[in-house]
Coordinates of C-alpha atoms in Angstrom, one line a residue:
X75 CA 32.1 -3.4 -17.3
X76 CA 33.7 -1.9 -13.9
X77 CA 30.1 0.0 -13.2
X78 CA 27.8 -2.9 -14.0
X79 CA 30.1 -5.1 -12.0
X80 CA 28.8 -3.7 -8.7
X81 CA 25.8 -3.5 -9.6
X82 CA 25.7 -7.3 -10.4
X83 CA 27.1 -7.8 -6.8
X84 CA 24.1 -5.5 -5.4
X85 CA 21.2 -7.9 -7.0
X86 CA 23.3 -10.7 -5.9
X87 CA 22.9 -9.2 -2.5
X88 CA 19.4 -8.2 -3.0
X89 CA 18.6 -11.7 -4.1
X90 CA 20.0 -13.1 -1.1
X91 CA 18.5 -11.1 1.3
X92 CA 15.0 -11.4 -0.1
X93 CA 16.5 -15.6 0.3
X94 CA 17.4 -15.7 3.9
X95 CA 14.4 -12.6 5.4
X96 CA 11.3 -13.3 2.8
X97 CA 9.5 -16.2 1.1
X98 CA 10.2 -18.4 3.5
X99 CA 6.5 -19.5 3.3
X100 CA 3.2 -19.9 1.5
X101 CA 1.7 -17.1 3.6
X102 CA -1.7 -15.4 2.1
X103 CA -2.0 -11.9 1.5
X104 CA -2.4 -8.6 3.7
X105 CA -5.9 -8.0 4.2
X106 CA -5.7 -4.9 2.0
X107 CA -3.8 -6.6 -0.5
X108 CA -6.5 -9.4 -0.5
X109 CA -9.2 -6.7 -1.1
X110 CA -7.7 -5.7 -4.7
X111 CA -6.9 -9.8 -5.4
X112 CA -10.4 -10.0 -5.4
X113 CA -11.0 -7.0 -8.0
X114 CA -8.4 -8.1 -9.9
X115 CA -10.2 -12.0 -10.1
X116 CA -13.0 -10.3 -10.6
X117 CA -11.9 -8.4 -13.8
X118 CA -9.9 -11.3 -15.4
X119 CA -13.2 -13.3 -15.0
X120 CA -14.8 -10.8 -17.8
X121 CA -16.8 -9.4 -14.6
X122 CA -15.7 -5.9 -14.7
X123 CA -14.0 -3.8 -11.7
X124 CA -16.5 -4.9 -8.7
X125 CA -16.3 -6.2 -5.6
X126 CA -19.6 -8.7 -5.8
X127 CA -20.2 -10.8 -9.2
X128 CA -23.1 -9.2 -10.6
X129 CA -22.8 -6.1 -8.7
X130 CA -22.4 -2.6 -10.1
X131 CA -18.7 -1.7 -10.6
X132 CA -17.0 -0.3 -7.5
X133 CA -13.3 1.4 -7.0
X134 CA -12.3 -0.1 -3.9
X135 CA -8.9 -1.4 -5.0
X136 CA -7.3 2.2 -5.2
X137 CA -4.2 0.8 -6.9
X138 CA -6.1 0.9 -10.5
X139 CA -3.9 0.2 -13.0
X140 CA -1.5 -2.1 -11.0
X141 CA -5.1 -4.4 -10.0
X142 CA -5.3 -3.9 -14.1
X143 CA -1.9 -5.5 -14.7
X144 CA -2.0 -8.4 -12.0
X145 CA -5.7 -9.0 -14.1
X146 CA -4.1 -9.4 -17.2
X147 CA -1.3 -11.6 -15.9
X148 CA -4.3 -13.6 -13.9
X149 CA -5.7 -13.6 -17.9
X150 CA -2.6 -15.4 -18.8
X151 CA -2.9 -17.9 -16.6
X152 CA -0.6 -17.1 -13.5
X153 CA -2.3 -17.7 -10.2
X154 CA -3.7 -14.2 -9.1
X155 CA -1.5 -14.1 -6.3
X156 CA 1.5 -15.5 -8.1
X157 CA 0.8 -12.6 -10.6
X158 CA 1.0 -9.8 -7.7
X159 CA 4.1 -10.8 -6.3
X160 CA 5.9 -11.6 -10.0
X161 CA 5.2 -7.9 -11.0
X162 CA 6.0 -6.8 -7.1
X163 CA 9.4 -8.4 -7.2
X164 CA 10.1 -7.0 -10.8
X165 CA 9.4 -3.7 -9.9
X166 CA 11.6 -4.2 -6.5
X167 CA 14.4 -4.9 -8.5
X168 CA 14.3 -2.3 -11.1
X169 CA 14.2 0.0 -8.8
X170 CA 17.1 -1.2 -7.2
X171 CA 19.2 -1.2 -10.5
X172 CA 17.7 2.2 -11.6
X173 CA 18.9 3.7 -8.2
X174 CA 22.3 2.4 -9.2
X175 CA 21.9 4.0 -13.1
X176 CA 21.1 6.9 -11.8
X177 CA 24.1 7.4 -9.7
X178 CA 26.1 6.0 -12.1
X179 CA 25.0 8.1 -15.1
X180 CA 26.4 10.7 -13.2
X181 CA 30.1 12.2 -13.9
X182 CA 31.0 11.9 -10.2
X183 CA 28.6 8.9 -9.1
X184 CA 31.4 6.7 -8.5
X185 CA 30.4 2.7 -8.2
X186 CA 30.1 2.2 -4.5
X187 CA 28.2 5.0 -3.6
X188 CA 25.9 4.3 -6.1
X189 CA 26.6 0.3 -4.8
X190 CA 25.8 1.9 -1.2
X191 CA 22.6 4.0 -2.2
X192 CA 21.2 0.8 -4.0
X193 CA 21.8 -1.8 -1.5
X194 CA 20.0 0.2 1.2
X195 CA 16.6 0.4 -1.3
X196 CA 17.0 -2.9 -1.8
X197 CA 17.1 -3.8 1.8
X198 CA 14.3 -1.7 2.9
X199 CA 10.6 -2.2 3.1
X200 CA 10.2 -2.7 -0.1
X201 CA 10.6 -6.5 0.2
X202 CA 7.5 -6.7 2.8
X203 CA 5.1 -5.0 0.1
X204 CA 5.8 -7.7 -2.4
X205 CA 5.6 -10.4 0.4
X206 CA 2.1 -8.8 1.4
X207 CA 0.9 -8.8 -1.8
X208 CA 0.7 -4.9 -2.1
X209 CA 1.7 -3.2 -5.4
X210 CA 3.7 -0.6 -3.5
X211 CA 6.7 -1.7 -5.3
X212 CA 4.9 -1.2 -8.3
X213 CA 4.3 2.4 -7.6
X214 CA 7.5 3.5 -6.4
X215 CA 9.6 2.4 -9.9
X216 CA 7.0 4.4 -11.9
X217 CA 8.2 7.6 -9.3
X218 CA 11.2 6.7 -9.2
X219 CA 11.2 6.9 -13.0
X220 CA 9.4 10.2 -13.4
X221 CA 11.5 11.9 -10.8
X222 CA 14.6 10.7 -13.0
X223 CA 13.3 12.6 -15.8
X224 CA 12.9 15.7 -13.3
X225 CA 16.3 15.7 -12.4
X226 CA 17.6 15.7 -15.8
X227 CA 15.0 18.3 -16.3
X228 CA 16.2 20.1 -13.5
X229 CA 19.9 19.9 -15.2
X230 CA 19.0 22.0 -17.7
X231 CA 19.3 19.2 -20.1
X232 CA 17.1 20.3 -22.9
X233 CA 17.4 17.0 -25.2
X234 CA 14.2 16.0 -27.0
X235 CA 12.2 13.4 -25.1
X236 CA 13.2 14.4 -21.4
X237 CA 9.6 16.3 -21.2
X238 CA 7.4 13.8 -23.3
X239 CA 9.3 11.0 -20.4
X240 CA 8.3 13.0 -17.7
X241 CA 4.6 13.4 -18.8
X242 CA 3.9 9.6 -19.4
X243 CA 6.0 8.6 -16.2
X244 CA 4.2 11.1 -14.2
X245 CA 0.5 9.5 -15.8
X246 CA 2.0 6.5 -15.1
X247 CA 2.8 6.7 -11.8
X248 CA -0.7 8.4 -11.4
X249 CA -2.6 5.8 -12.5
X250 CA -1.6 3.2 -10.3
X251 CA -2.1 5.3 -7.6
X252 CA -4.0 8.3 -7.1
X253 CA -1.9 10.0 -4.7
X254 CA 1.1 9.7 -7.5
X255 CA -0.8 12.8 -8.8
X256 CA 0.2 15.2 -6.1
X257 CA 3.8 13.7 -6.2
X258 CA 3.8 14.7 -9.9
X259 CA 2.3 18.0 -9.5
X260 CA 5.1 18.6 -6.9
X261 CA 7.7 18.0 -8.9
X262 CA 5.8 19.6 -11.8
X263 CA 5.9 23.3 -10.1
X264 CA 9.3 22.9 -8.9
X265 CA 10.2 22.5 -12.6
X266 CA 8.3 26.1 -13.5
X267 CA 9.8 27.6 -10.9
X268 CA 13.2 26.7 -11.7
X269 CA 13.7 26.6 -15.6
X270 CA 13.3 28.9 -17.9
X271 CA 13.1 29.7 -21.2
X272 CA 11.8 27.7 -24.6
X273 CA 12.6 23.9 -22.4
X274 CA 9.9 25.7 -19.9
X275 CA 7.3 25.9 -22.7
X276 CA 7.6 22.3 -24.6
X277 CA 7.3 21.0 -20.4
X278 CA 4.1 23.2 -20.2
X279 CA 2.9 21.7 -23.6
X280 CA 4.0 18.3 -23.1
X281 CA 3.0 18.1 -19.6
X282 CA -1.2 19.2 -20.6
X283 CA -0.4 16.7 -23.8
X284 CA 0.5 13.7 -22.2
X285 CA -1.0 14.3 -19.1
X286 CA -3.5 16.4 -18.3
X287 CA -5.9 14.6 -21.2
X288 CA -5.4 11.1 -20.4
X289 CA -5.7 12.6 -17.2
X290 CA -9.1 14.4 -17.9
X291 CA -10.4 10.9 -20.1
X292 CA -9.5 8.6 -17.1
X293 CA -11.2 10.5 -14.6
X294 CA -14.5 11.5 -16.9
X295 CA -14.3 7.6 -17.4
X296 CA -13.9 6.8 -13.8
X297 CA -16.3 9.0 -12.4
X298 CA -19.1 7.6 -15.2
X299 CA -18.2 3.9 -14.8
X300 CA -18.5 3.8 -11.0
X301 CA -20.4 6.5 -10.3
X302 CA -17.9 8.7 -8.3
X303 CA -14.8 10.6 -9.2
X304 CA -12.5 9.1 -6.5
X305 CA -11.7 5.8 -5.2
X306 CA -14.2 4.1 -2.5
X307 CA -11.4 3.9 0.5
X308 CA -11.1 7.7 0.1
X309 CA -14.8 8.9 1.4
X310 CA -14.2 6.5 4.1
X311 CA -10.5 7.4 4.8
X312 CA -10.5 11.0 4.3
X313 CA -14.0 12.4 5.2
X314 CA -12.8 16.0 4.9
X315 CA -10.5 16.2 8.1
X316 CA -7.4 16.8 9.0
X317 CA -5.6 14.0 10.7
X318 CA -2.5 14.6 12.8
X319 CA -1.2 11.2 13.7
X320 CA -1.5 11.0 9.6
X321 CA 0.9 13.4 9.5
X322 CA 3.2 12.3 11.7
X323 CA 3.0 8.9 10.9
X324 CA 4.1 9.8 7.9
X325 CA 7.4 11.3 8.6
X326 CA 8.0 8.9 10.9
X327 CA 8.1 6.9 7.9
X328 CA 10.1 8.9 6.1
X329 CA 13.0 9.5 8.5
X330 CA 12.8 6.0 8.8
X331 CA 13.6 5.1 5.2
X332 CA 15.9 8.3 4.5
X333 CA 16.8 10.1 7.8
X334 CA 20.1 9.6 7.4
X335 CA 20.7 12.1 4.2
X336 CA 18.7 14.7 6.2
X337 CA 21.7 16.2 7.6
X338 CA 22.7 16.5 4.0
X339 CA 19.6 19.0 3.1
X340 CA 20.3 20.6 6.2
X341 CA 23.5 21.3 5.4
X342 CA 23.1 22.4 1.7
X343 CA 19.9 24.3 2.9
X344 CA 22.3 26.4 5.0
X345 CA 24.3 27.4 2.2
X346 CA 22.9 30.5 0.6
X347 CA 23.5 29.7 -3.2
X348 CA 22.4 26.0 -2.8
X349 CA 19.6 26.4 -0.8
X350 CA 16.8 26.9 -3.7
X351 CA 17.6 24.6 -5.7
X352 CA 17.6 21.9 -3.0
X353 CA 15.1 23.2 -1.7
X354 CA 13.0 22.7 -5.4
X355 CA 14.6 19.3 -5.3
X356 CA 13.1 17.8 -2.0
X357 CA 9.8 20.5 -2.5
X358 CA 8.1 17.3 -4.0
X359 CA 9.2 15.1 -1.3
X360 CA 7.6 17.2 1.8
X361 CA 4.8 18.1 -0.2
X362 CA 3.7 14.4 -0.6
X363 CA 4.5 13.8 2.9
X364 CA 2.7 16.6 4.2
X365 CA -0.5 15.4 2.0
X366 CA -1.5 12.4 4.0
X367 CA -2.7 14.8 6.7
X368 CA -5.9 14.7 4.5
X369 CA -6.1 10.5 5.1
X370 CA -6.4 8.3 8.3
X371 CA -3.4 6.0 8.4
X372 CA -5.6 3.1 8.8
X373 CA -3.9 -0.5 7.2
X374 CA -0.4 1.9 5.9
X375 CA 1.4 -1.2 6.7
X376 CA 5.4 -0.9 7.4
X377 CA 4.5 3.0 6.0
X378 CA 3.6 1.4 2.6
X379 CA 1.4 5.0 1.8
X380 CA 5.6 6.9 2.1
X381 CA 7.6 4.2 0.5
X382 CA 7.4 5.6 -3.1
X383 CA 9.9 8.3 -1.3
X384 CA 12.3 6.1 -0.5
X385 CA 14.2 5.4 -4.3
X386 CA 13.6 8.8 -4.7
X387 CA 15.6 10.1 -1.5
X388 CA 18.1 8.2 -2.2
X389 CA 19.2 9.3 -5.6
X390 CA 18.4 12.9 -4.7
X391 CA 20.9 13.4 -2.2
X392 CA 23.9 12.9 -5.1
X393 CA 23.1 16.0 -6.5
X394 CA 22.8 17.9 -3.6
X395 CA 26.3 17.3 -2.7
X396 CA 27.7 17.6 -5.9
X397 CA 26.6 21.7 -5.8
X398 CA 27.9 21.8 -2.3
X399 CA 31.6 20.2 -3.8
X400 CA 32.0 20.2 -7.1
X401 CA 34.0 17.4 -8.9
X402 CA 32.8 15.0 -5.3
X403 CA 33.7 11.7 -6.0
X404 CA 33.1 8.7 -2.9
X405 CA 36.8 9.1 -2.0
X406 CA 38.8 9.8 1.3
X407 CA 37.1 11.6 4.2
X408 CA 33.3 10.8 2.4
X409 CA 34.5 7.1 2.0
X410 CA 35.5 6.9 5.6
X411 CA 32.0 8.8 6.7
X412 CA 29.9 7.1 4.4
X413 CA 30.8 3.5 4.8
X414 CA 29.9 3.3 8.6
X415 CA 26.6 5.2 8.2
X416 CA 25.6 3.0 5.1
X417 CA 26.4 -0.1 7.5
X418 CA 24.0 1.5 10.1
X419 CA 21.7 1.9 8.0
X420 CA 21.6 -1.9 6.7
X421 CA 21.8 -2.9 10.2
X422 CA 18.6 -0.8 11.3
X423 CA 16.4 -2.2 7.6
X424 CA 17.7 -5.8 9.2
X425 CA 15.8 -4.9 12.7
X426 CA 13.0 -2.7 11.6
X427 CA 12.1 -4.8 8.3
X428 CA 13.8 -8.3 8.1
X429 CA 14.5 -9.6 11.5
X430 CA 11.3 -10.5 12.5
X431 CA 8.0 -12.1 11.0
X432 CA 5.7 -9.6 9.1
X433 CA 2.9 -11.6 7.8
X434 CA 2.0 -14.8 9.5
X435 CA -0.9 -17.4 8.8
X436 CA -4.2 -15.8 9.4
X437 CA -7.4 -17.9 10.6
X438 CA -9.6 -16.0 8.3
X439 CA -7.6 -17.2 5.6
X440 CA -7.7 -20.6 5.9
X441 CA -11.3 -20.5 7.0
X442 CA -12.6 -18.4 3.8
X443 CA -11.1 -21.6 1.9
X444 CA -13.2 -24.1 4.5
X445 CA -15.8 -21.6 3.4
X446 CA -15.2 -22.0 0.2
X447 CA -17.7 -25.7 -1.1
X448 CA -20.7 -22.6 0.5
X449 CA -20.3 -20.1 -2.7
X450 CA -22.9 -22.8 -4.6
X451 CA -25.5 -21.8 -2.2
X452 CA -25.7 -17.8 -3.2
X453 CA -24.8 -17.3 0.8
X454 CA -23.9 -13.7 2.2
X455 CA -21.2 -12.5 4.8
X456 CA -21.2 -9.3 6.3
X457 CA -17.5 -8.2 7.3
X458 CA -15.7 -5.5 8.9
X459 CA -12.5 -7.9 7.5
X460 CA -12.9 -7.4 3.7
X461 CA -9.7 -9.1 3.3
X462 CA -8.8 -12.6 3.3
X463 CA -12.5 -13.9 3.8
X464 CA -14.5 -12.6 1.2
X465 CA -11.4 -13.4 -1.0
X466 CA -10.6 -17.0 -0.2
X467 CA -14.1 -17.9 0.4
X468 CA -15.6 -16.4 -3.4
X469 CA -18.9 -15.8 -1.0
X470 CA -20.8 -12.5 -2.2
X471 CA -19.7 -9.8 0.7
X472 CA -20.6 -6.6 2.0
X473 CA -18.1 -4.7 3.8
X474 CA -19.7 -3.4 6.4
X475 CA -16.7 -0.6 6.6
X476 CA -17.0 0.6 3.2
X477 CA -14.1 0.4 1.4
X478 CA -15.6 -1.8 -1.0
X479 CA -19.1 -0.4 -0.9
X480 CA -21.0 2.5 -2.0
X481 CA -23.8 2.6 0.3
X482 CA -22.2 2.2 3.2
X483 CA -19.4 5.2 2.2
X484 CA -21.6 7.3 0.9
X485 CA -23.7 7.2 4.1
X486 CA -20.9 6.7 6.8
X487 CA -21.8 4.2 8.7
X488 CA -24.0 1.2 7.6
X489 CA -27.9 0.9 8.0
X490 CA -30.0 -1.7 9.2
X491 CA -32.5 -1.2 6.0
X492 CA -29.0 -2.4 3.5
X493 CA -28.5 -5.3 6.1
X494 CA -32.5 -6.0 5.3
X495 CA -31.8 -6.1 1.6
X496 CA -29.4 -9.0 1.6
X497 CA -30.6 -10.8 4.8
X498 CA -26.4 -12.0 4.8
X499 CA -25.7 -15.9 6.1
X500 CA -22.7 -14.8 8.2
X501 CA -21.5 -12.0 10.1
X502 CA -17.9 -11.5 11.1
X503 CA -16.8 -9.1 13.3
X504 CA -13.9 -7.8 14.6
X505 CA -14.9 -6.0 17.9
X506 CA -12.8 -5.3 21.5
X507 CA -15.1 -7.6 24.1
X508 CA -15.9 -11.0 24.3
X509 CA -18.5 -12.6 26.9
X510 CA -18.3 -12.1 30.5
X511 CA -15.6 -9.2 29.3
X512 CA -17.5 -5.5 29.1
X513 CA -17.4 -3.4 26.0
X514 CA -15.5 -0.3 26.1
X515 CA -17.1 1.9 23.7
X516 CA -14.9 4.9 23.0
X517 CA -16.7 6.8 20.9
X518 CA -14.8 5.9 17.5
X519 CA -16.2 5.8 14.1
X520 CA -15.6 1.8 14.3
X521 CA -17.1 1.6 17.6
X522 CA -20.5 2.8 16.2
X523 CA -20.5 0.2 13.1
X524 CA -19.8 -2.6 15.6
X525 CA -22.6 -1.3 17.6
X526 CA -25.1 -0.8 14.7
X527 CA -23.9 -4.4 14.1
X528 CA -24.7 -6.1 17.4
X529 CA -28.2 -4.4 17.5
X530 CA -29.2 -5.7 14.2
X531 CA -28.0 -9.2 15.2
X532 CA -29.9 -9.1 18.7
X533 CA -33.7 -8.7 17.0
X534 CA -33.1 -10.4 14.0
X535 CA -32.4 -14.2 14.8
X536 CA -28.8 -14.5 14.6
X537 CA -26.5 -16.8 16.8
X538 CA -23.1 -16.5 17.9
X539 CA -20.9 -19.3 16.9
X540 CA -17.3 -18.4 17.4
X541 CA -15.6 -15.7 19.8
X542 CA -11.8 -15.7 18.5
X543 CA -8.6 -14.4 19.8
X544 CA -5.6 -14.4 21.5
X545 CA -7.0 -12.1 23.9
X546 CA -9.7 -11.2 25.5
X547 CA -10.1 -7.5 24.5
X548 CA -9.5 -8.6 20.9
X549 CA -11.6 -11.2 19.1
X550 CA -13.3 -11.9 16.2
X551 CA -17.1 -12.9 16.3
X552 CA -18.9 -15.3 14.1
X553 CA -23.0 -15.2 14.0
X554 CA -25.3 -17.2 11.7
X555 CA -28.7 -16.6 10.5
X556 CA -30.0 -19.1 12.7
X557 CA -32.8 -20.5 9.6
X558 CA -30.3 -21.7 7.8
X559 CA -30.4 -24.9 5.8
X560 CA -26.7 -25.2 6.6
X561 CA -26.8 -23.9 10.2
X562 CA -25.6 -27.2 12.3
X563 CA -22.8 -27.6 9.6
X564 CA -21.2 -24.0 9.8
X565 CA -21.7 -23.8 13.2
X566 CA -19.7 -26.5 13.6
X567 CA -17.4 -25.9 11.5
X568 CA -16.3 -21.9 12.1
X569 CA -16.8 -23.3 16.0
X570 CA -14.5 -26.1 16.0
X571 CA -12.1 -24.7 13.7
X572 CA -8.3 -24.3 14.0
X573 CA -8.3 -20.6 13.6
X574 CA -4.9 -19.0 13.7
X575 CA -5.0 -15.4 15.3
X576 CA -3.4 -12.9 12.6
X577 CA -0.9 -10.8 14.4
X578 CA 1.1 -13.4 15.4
X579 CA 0.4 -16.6 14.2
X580 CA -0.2 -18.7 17.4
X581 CA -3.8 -20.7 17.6
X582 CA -6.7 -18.4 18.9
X583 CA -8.8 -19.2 21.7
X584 CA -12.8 -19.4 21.0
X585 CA -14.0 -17.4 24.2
X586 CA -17.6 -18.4 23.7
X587 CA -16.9 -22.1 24.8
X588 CA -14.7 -20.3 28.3
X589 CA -17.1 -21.6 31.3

């Protein structure tokens, strides 16, 4: 009762901060998060995985089987978006009170740190996904679980079921992300390295049991049911190159969340007969955080793409100190160190995550529902924002990006023969001019769709109803097909609307009507 105590007092906490910082309004999705809402509709509709009704099936929600379960729940009868946050928040939350089992489980994890360790999870960032609608929360408890089961693997604790629980965590964890793999595979070869033995064997057998063949199935079926072997976003996103500010984007997001224990690895690292196991324990760690060098950090919103390291980080560090003093407990000098670093730390989640705003109302939002009486008609939009407009609106889409389309990844940019094909109603796009202010072209991947873009609108009877922003250099165009039954109606409604500028809420400003 003394140990579960705290941890009641931790949730309380945890509840109260997600109170007073979160939830304080009906706010609609991230634009990514919106993107996989829309697959998830889609596929509790009876339509299948695809981004277009009717349409062959298309990967472009990345987080499979977390768009699966928000699908079923949507099956149910919960509100798709309601369904996304319930499973978010669960997961938020049971990561939270499995950080605090996990200190607690062991000998020397006394109450508060493992108090301490939770609090800061469950004061991080992990509170925005679940506001955006992301399933990043979602991902991190199924690594946060499989990395439990390493530990104990890493412990030498050879009771039946710790292998078989690392396998089906570990597929898990894949499967709701595809990235979970190389997490898995990370902690995988740190576990070869390190045991030995007949425990090494049953992991080896268990491991190509329960993994590797559901692996094998779900990506023979992927690869056959949409017609590639990877998610959409990642031909688009990854390209083959190597992308620095990736990189260090992504330990900026990992100091962030955990950069306080790192003078903990240093300091075990230092110490010769600690220093490879620690350095097998956080081997999965950098490995995953070195990996997004492979993908632009386009849309990683508040480092969503690191925060499945953050849980992780902070049970890890236990162990680590328990080699370095053996019998530790969070007593005496560690109490009177720890307590003011812990407070530091929940004072810089407060300014980097809480304080301010994250999501705010978004005119594309509210204007995909004004959209919305449209769908009847069998209209088109073309978007570079696949997001909240496609999704709110129910109109068939083509994201002229290519997240969420085949054609347009497979060829890199899009081509005025697939604009041809669907002849789309609307055209939204969000470009860095507006009239009377020059276009800087610099040379960018999504400088050369915008421009394709424009062309095709110049010499093929499209009009320009809406210029929106806050600024200037920042806007958001609207054209029409100018033959359209509906043309004086749209036009006056996407040019008269009250369109709320994303970033920060405020009213935009329709630069096309500026004398």
């Amino acid at each position: 009762m003394r140990t579960w105590l705290p941890l009641l007092v931790v949730l309380l906490g945890a509840f109260a901060w997600a109170y007073f910082f979160y939830f304080q309004s009906e706010l609609p999705p991230f634009e990514d998060a919106a993107m996989l809402l829309r697959y998830s509709d889609h596929l509790a509709q009876g339509h299948g995985i695809v981004w277009n009704i009717g349409e062959a099936p298309v990967d472009g929600a990345t987080d499979f089987l977390f768009m699966v379960m928000v699908a079923g729940l949507t099956k149910l009868g919960l509100n798709v978006a309601t369904a996304a946050r319930l499973l978010g928040l669960t997961a938020h939350f049971l990561t939270v009170a499995f950080v605090y089992r996990m200190h607690i489980r062991r000998g020397n994890g006394t109450a508060l740190a493992a108090g301490i360790s939770a609090l800061i999870v469950a004061t991080g960032p992990g509170l925005n996904y679940c506001e955006a609608l992301f399933g990043t929360s979602v991902f991190a408890f199924a690594g946060l679980v499989t990395y439990s089961f390493f530990l104990r693997l890493m412990e030498d604790e050879s009771r039946p079921g710790l292998t078989t629980g690392f396998a089906v965590a570990g597929i898990l964890t894949g499967l709701i992300r595809p990235e979970g793999v190389v997490l898995v595979i990370g902690m995988l070869a740190s576990l070869l390295w390190y045991l030995r033995g007949p425990i090494r064997k049953q992991l080896i057998q268990r491991f190509l049991l329960l993994f590797c063949i559901p692996g094998l199935i779900y990506f023979i079926w992927h690869w056959v049911y949409f017609g590639r072997p990877l998610p959409n976003p990642f031909y688009v996103k990854g390209k083959g190159n190597l992308y620095l500010s990736s990189l260090k984007a992504s330990f900026v997001g990992v100091v962030k969340m955990g950069g306080i224990l790192l003078p903990i690895m240093a300091w075990a690292a230092w110490k010769k007969d600690a220093r490879r196991k620690t350095m097998l324990l956080y081997a999965p760690i950098v490995l995953f955080a070195v990996a997004w060098i492979l993908m632009s950090n386009a849309m990683n919103f508040s480092n969503r793409f690191q925060y499945i390291l953050m849980p992780i980080m902070w049970v890890a560090w236990l162990p680590i100190v328990e080699m370095m003093r053996p019998g530790f407990t969070f007593r005496g000098k560690w109490l009177i160190a720890g307590i003011p670093l812990a407070v530091l730390m929940l004072a810089f989640q407060w300014f980097v995550y809480a304080r301010e705003p994250r999501i705010h109302q978004d005119g594309r939002a509210e204007l995909g529902k004004a959209l919305r009486p449209w769908k009847s008609k069998g209209y088109t939009m073309a978007i570079t924002e696949a997001g909240n407009l496609p999704f709110f609106s129910e109109w068939k889409a083509i994201d002229t990006w290519g997240l969420n389309d085949k054609t347009v990844a497979r060829q890199g940019i899009i081509g005025e023969w697939y604009l041809d094909e669907y002849r789309p109603a609307l055209f939204m796009i969000h470009d860095y001019w507006s009239p009377g202010i020059p276009k800087i072209n610099d040379g960018s991947q999504w400088m050369a769709m915008t421009n394709t873009l424009e062309g095709y609108l110049r010499f093929n009877n499209y009009k320009m109803v809406a210029c929106w922003g806050r600024e200037p250099q920042s806007t958001h165009f609207y054209y029409l097909r100018s033959d359209l039954p509906d043309f004086d109606s749209l036009q006056q409604l996407i040019s008269e609307f009250p369109y709320i500028w994303y970033e920060d809420g405020y009213p935009a400003e329709n630069f096309l009507q500026v004398d």
